[in-house]
Amino acid sequence: MDSYIEKIREESPTFKNHIYLNHASTGPLHGRTAEALKIFSTLWAETNFEEVDIACKNVKSQFAQLINATAEEIVFTPDVTHGTKLAVNMLEYDEKSNIVCYWNDYPGQVYQALYLKERKNVEYRPVPDKKNEILIEGFADRIDENTKIVLLSHVQWISGYKSDVKEIAKIAHENGAYILVDSIQSTGAMVNDVKDWDVDFLTCGVAKWLLGPNHKGLFYINKKLIDEFYPPFAGYHGTDVGSLDQPYWNVNKLEFLPSADKFMDTNPGNLLYFVANEGLKILLDYGAAKIESRILKLTDYLFERLNELEKIEFISSREKKYRSGIVNARISNNVEIVKRLKEKKIIVSSRYGGIRISPHFYNTEEDIDKLIELLKQYHTKSIS
């Protein structure tokens, strides 16, 4: 076993008692991350607020490294969906406007398209799939000169299907549309490059593959667009209120900050970002390319082992270019089987009639072997 992976597993309380293969749902707190909770409590109790602020700002820099951006292009958000809300509410719409989104994308994406349809009479153009594969032609056929924005998850939450973001972004821009990418099932597991993709906006969180706690988001806006857009919401964290030492804050004139922080309309909350810092360090120390390679190797092995089961149907694509860290296999009685696996401390999810398995880079082939051993027992009984 890779020495770094061995060290990460040794430091994680999760792997002492569990086989955790559910990163598409929630990433477990690593030992270092859990320790950060204690450190935060001590710093806060001792009023070391500046040290906490520095660590939180470092989250932006580290996340920026993972997606090939700059810290000035990153802003904290309450959650992943809030980033999508920011993007769609920055735009101006008229009676000809339309929005394009994969029909079965994560609800946080689709609901924004439905909201615009109902509240602003924007035409919603859902993109179909073909056996869970989202073809580029589906986007090309629906994007036109009246498309305002394309909403797309890089990796789909149900099937794990990985879209060609760069090509879809090209089609969007050729028609004068913007594109927002939801990367929550991708960043930390797959190589992300917003510059190569040429995307306008990206929304993510610090949980799942980024090994941080739930309910905190990160939003990227291309630096070329920061001055172009007026924030859809205003909050003092996104404005220049002046010095705390002056008698009155600047409340007579609205002056937004010059970076992506101008779009920060709520108090970010330091605790969860402080904790997220450690998860990001773990990923950056190993490297995004190595992580992706390792995860794809594990999912190769997972596909191979799952093929040993009878009467199984893959929801996930087996074609390399569409693969990610998510493998979903439809089997009978999936909900009950997931419950029984949990009783044996093997953690996966039931999704869309299948068992969704999502290993991270520190999982092992032995973890998968133990899963398959029990799956063979439970699945055989369910089909007999």
Coordinates of C-alpha atoms in Angstrom, one line a residue:
M1 CA 0.0 0.0 0.0
D2 CA 1.1 3.5 -0.8
S3 CA 2.8 4.9 2.4
Y4 CA 0.7 8.2 2.2
I5 CA -2.5 6.2 1.9
E6 CA -1.5 4.0 4.8
K7 CA -0.8 7.0 6.9
I8 CA -4.1 8.6 6.1
R9 CA -6.0 5.4 7.0
E10 CA -4.1 5.0 10.2
E11 CA -5.0 8.6 11.2
S12 CA -8.7 8.2 10.4
P13 CA -11.0 6.9 13.2
T14 CA -13.5 5.8 10.5
F15 CA -11.3 3.0 9.1
K16 CA -10.7 1.5 12.6
N17 CA -14.3 0.2 12.6
H18 CA -15.8 0.8 9.2
I19 CA -15.4 0.3 5.5
Y20 CA -16.5 3.6 4.1
L21 CA -17.5 3.7 0.4
N22 CA -20.0 6.5 0.5
H23 CA -18.1 9.7 -0.4
A24 CA -20.8 10.8 -2.9
S25 CA -23.1 11.2 0.0
T26 CA -21.0 12.5 2.9
G27 CA -17.2 12.3 3.5
P28 CA -16.2 11.2 6.9
L29 CA -14.2 13.6 9.1
H30 CA -10.6 12.5 9.1
G31 CA -8.6 12.5 12.3
R32 CA -6.8 15.7 11.4
T33 CA -10.2 17.4 10.6
A34 CA -11.7 16.2 13.8
E35 CA -8.7 17.6 15.7
A36 CA -9.3 20.9 14.0
L37 CA -12.6 21.2 15.8
K38 CA -10.8 21.1 19.1
I39 CA -8.2 23.6 17.9
F40 CA -10.9 26.0 16.8
S41 CA -12.6 25.7 20.2
T42 CA -9.4 26.6 22.0
L43 CA -8.5 29.5 19.6
W44 CA -12.0 30.9 19.9
A45 CA -12.1 30.6 23.7
E46 CA -8.8 32.4 23.9
T47 CA -10.1 35.1 21.5
N48 CA -7.5 34.3 18.8
F49 CA -9.9 35.4 16.1
E50 CA -7.3 36.6 13.7
E51 CA -5.7 33.2 13.5
V52 CA -9.1 31.6 12.8
D53 CA -9.7 34.2 10.0
I54 CA -6.3 33.4 8.4
A55 CA -7.1 29.7 8.3
C56 CA -10.5 30.3 6.8
K57 CA -9.0 32.5 4.1
N58 CA -6.6 29.7 3.3
V59 CA -9.5 27.6 2.3
K60 CA -10.1 29.8 -0.7
S61 CA -6.5 29.5 -1.7
Q62 CA -6.5 25.7 -1.4
F63 CA -9.8 25.3 -3.2
A64 CA -8.5 27.6 -5.9
Q65 CA -5.5 25.3 -6.4
L66 CA -7.8 22.3 -6.8
I67 CA -9.7 24.0 -9.7
N68 CA -6.9 26.1 -11.2
A69 CA -8.3 29.4 -10.1
T70 CA -7.2 32.3 -7.9
A71 CA -8.4 33.1 -4.4
E72 CA -9.8 36.4 -5.7
E73 CA -12.2 34.4 -7.8
I74 CA -13.6 32.4 -4.9
V75 CA -16.3 33.4 -2.4
F76 CA -17.8 31.5 0.5
T77 CA -21.5 30.6 0.2
P78 CA -24.0 28.9 2.6
D79 CA -24.1 25.7 0.4
V80 CA -23.7 24.4 -3.1
T81 CA -27.1 25.4 -4.3
H82 CA -26.6 29.0 -3.2
G83 CA -23.9 29.2 -5.8
T84 CA -26.4 28.2 -8.5
K85 CA -28.8 30.8 -7.2
L86 CA -26.2 33.5 -7.3
A87 CA -25.4 32.7 -11.0
V88 CA -29.0 32.6 -12.3
N89 CA -30.0 35.7 -10.3
M90 CA -27.2 37.8 -11.7
L91 CA -28.6 37.6 -15.2
E92 CA -31.3 39.7 -16.9
Y93 CA -34.1 37.8 -18.7
D94 CA -36.7 38.8 -21.3
E95 CA -39.6 37.0 -23.0
K96 CA -37.3 35.2 -25.4
S97 CA -34.8 33.9 -22.8
N98 CA -34.3 30.2 -22.1
I99 CA -32.2 28.1 -19.6
V100 CA -30.8 24.7 -20.4
C101 CA -30.2 21.9 -17.9
Y102 CA -30.0 18.1 -17.9
W103 CA -33.5 16.9 -16.9
N104 CA -32.3 14.5 -14.1
D105 CA -29.5 16.6 -12.7
Y106 CA -29.3 17.2 -9.0
P107 CA -32.5 18.9 -7.7
G108 CA -30.5 22.0 -6.6
Q109 CA -29.8 22.6 -10.3
V110 CA -33.1 21.6 -11.9
Y111 CA -35.1 23.6 -9.3
Q112 CA -33.5 26.8 -10.3
A113 CA -34.5 26.3 -13.9
L114 CA -38.1 25.5 -12.8
Y115 CA -38.1 28.5 -10.6
L116 CA -37.1 30.8 -13.4
K117 CA -39.8 29.2 -15.6
E118 CA -42.5 29.8 -13.0
R119 CA -41.5 33.2 -11.6
K120 CA -39.9 34.9 -14.6
N121 CA -41.5 33.0 -17.5
V122 CA -38.1 31.8 -18.7
E123 CA -38.3 28.8 -21.1
Y124 CA -36.8 25.7 -19.5
R125 CA -35.2 23.3 -22.0
P126 CA -34.5 20.0 -20.3
V127 CA -31.7 17.9 -21.9
P128 CA -32.6 14.1 -22.1
D129 CA -30.3 11.2 -21.6
K130 CA -29.8 7.9 -23.4
K131 CA -29.5 5.1 -20.9
N132 CA -28.1 7.6 -18.3
E133 CA -25.6 9.0 -20.8
I134 CA -25.9 12.8 -21.4
L135 CA -24.9 13.3 -25.0
I136 CA -23.3 16.6 -26.1
E137 CA -25.8 16.6 -28.9
G138 CA -28.6 17.0 -26.4
F139 CA -27.1 20.3 -25.3
A140 CA -26.2 21.4 -28.8
D141 CA -29.8 20.9 -29.9
R142 CA -31.2 23.1 -27.1
I143 CA -28.7 25.9 -26.7
D144 CA -29.3 28.9 -29.0
E145 CA -28.9 32.6 -29.2
N146 CA -31.6 33.1 -26.6
T147 CA -30.0 30.8 -24.0
K148 CA -29.0 32.8 -21.0
I149 CA -27.2 30.1 -19.0
V150 CA -26.5 26.4 -19.1
L151 CA -26.5 24.5 -15.7
L152 CA -24.4 21.3 -15.6
S153 CA -23.0 18.9 -13.0
H154 CA -19.6 17.8 -14.0
V155 CA -20.3 14.4 -12.4
Q156 CA -23.9 13.2 -12.0
W157 CA -24.9 12.3 -8.5
I158 CA -26.9 9.2 -9.4
S159 CA -25.0 7.5 -12.2
G160 CA -21.5 9.1 -11.8
Y161 CA -21.6 10.1 -15.5
K162 CA -18.8 12.6 -16.2
S163 CA -19.7 15.2 -18.8
D164 CA -17.4 16.9 -21.3
V165 CA -17.6 20.3 -19.6
K166 CA -15.1 21.9 -22.0
E167 CA -17.1 21.0 -25.1
I168 CA -20.5 22.1 -23.6
A169 CA -19.0 25.4 -22.4
K170 CA -17.7 26.0 -26.0
I171 CA -21.2 25.4 -27.4
A172 CA -22.7 27.8 -24.7
H173 CA -20.2 30.6 -25.4
E174 CA -20.6 30.3 -29.2
N175 CA -24.3 31.1 -28.6
G176 CA -23.6 33.9 -26.1
A177 CA -24.7 31.9 -23.1
Y178 CA -23.0 31.5 -19.7
I179 CA -22.3 28.2 -18.1
L180 CA -22.4 27.2 -14.4
V181 CA -20.8 23.9 -13.3
D182 CA -21.8 22.1 -10.1
S183 CA -18.6 20.2 -9.1
I184 CA -19.5 18.8 -5.8
Q185 CA -19.2 15.2 -7.1
S186 CA -16.0 16.0 -8.9
T187 CA -13.7 18.3 -7.0
G188 CA -11.4 16.4 -4.7
A189 CA -11.9 13.2 -6.8
M190 CA -11.3 14.2 -10.4
V191 CA -8.9 16.8 -11.9
N192 CA -10.8 20.1 -12.3
D193 CA -9.5 23.0 -14.4
V194 CA -11.8 26.0 -14.8
K195 CA -9.4 27.7 -17.1
D196 CA -9.1 24.8 -19.5
W197 CA -12.8 24.2 -19.4
D198 CA -13.4 28.0 -19.9
V199 CA -16.4 28.1 -17.5
D200 CA -18.0 31.2 -16.1
F201 CA -19.2 29.9 -12.8
L202 CA -18.6 26.9 -10.6
T203 CA -20.3 25.9 -7.4
C204 CA -19.0 23.4 -4.9
G205 CA -19.0 22.5 -1.2
V206 CA -16.4 21.5 1.4
A207 CA -18.1 18.1 2.1
K208 CA -18.1 14.8 0.3
W209 CA -14.9 14.3 -1.7
L210 CA -13.3 17.3 0.0
L211 CA -13.4 15.6 3.4
G212 CA -15.0 18.6 5.2
P213 CA -18.2 19.1 7.1
N214 CA -21.6 19.6 5.4
H215 CA -23.5 22.8 4.7
K216 CA -20.7 25.1 3.5
G217 CA -20.2 26.2 -0.1
L218 CA -17.6 27.7 -2.4
F219 CA -18.4 29.7 -5.5
Y220 CA -16.1 30.5 -8.4
I221 CA -16.7 33.4 -10.8
N222 CA -14.2 34.0 -13.7
K223 CA -12.3 37.2 -12.8
K224 CA -13.3 38.7 -16.2
L225 CA -16.9 38.7 -15.0
I226 CA -16.5 40.1 -11.5
D227 CA -16.8 43.7 -12.5
E228 CA -19.5 42.9 -15.1
F229 CA -22.1 41.6 -12.7
Y230 CA -24.0 43.4 -10.0
P231 CA -24.6 41.1 -6.9
P232 CA -28.2 39.9 -6.8
F233 CA -28.2 40.3 -3.0
A234 CA -26.4 42.7 -0.7
G235 CA -24.7 42.0 2.6
Y236 CA -22.1 43.8 4.6
H237 CA -19.6 41.0 4.2
G238 CA -19.5 41.7 0.5
T239 CA -19.2 45.5 0.9
D240 CA -16.6 48.0 1.9
V241 CA -18.2 49.3 5.2
G242 CA -15.1 51.1 6.3
S243 CA -12.9 50.7 9.4
L244 CA -14.4 49.3 12.5
D245 CA -12.6 52.1 14.4
Q246 CA -14.5 54.9 12.7
P247 CA -17.6 56.3 14.5
Y248 CA -20.0 55.1 11.8
W249 CA -19.8 52.4 9.1
N250 CA -20.3 53.4 5.5
V251 CA -24.1 53.0 5.3
N252 CA -24.8 56.0 3.0
K253 CA -23.3 54.4 -0.1
L254 CA -23.2 50.8 -1.4
E255 CA -19.6 50.0 -2.3
F256 CA -19.0 46.3 -3.2
L257 CA -15.6 44.7 -2.7
P258 CA -13.4 44.4 -5.8
S259 CA -13.0 40.6 -5.7
A260 CA -15.5 37.7 -5.8
D261 CA -16.2 38.6 -2.2
K262 CA -18.7 41.2 -3.5
F263 CA -21.1 38.3 -3.9
M264 CA -20.9 37.2 -0.3
D265 CA -24.3 38.2 1.1
T266 CA -24.2 36.2 4.4
N267 CA -21.9 35.8 7.3
P268 CA -19.7 32.8 6.2
G269 CA -19.3 31.3 9.6
N270 CA -15.8 30.4 10.6
L271 CA -16.1 27.1 12.3
L272 CA -16.8 24.8 9.4
Y273 CA -14.4 26.5 7.0
F274 CA -11.7 26.3 9.7
V275 CA -12.3 22.5 9.9
A276 CA -12.5 22.1 6.1
N277 CA -8.9 23.5 5.8
E278 CA -7.4 20.1 6.9
G279 CA -9.4 18.0 4.4
L280 CA -8.1 20.2 1.6
K281 CA -4.5 19.9 2.8
I282 CA -4.8 16.1 2.7
L283 CA -6.0 16.2 -0.9
L284 CA -3.4 18.8 -2.1
D285 CA -0.6 16.9 -0.4
Y286 CA -1.4 13.8 -2.5
G287 CA -2.3 15.6 -5.7
A288 CA -5.5 15.8 -7.8
A289 CA -4.0 13.7 -10.7
K290 CA -2.8 10.9 -8.4
I291 CA -6.2 10.9 -6.6
E292 CA -8.1 10.6 -9.9
S293 CA -5.9 7.8 -11.1
R294 CA -6.2 5.9 -7.9
I295 CA -10.0 6.3 -7.8
L296 CA -10.4 5.1 -11.4
K297 CA -8.2 2.1 -10.6
L298 CA -10.5 1.3 -7.7
T299 CA -13.6 1.7 -9.7
D300 CA -12.1 -0.5 -12.5
Y301 CA -11.7 -3.2 -9.8
L302 CA -15.2 -2.6 -8.5
F303 CA -16.8 -3.0 -11.9
E304 CA -14.8 -6.3 -12.3
R305 CA -16.0 -7.6 -8.9
L306 CA -19.6 -6.5 -9.3
N307 CA -19.8 -8.5 -12.6
E308 CA -19.5 -11.6 -10.5
L309 CA -23.1 -11.0 -9.2
E310 CA -26.1 -12.4 -11.0
K311 CA -28.8 -10.3 -12.4
I312 CA -27.1 -7.0 -12.0
E313 CA -27.5 -3.9 -14.2
F314 CA -25.1 -1.0 -14.2
I315 CA -26.6 2.4 -14.0
S316 CA -23.1 3.9 -14.4
S317 CA -21.3 4.0 -17.7
R318 CA -18.3 1.7 -18.1
E319 CA -16.7 3.8 -20.8
K320 CA -13.5 5.4 -19.5
K321 CA -14.1 9.0 -20.6
Y322 CA -17.5 9.1 -18.7
R323 CA -16.2 7.5 -15.5
S324 CA -15.9 9.0 -12.1
G325 CA -15.7 7.9 -8.5
I326 CA -19.3 6.8 -8.5
V327 CA -20.5 3.3 -9.5
N328 CA -24.2 2.6 -9.3
A329 CA -25.4 -1.0 -9.8
R330 CA -29.1 -1.8 -9.9
I331 CA -29.9 -4.9 -8.0
S332 CA -33.1 -6.3 -6.4
N333 CA -33.9 -5.3 -2.8
N334 CA -31.2 -2.6 -2.8
V335 CA -32.6 -0.6 0.1
E336 CA -32.7 -3.6 2.5
I337 CA -29.2 -4.7 1.3
V338 CA -27.7 -1.3 2.1
K339 CA -29.2 -1.5 5.6
R340 CA -27.8 -4.9 6.1
L341 CA -24.3 -3.7 4.9
K342 CA -24.5 -0.9 7.4
E343 CA -25.1 -3.4 10.2
K344 CA -21.8 -4.9 9.2
K345 CA -20.2 -1.4 9.2
I346 CA -19.9 -1.2 5.4
I347 CA -21.3 2.1 4.3
V348 CA -22.8 2.7 0.8
S349 CA -26.0 4.3 -0.5
S350 CA -29.2 3.2 -2.1
R351 CA -30.0 5.4 -5.1
Y352 CA -32.3 5.1 -8.1
G353 CA -33.0 1.4 -7.5
G354 CA -29.3 0.6 -7.2
I355 CA -26.5 0.5 -4.8
R356 CA -24.3 3.5 -5.2
I357 CA -20.6 2.9 -4.2
S358 CA -18.1 5.8 -4.1
P359 CA -14.6 5.0 -2.9
H360 CA -12.0 7.7 -2.3
F361 CA -8.2 7.4 -3.0
Y362 CA -7.5 6.0 0.4
N363 CA -9.8 3.0 0.0
T364 CA -8.3 -0.3 -0.9
E365 CA -9.1 -3.3 -3.0
E366 CA -9.5 -5.2 0.2
D367 CA -12.4 -2.8 1.2
I368 CA -14.1 -3.7 -2.1
D369 CA -13.5 -7.5 -1.6
K370 CA -15.2 -7.3 1.8
L371 CA -18.1 -5.5 0.2
I372 CA -18.5 -8.0 -2.6
E373 CA -18.3 -10.9 -0.2
L374 CA -21.4 -9.7 1.7
L375 CA -23.1 -8.5 -1.5
K376 CA -22.9 -12.1 -2.9
Q377 CA -24.6 -13.4 0.3
Y378 CA -27.4 -10.8 0.4
H379 CA -28.0 -10.5 -3.3
T380 CA -28.2 -14.3 -3.8
K381 CA -30.8 -14.5 -1.1
S382 CA -32.8 -11.7 -2.5
I383 CA -33.1 -13.2 -6.0
S384 CA -33.6 -16.9 -4.9

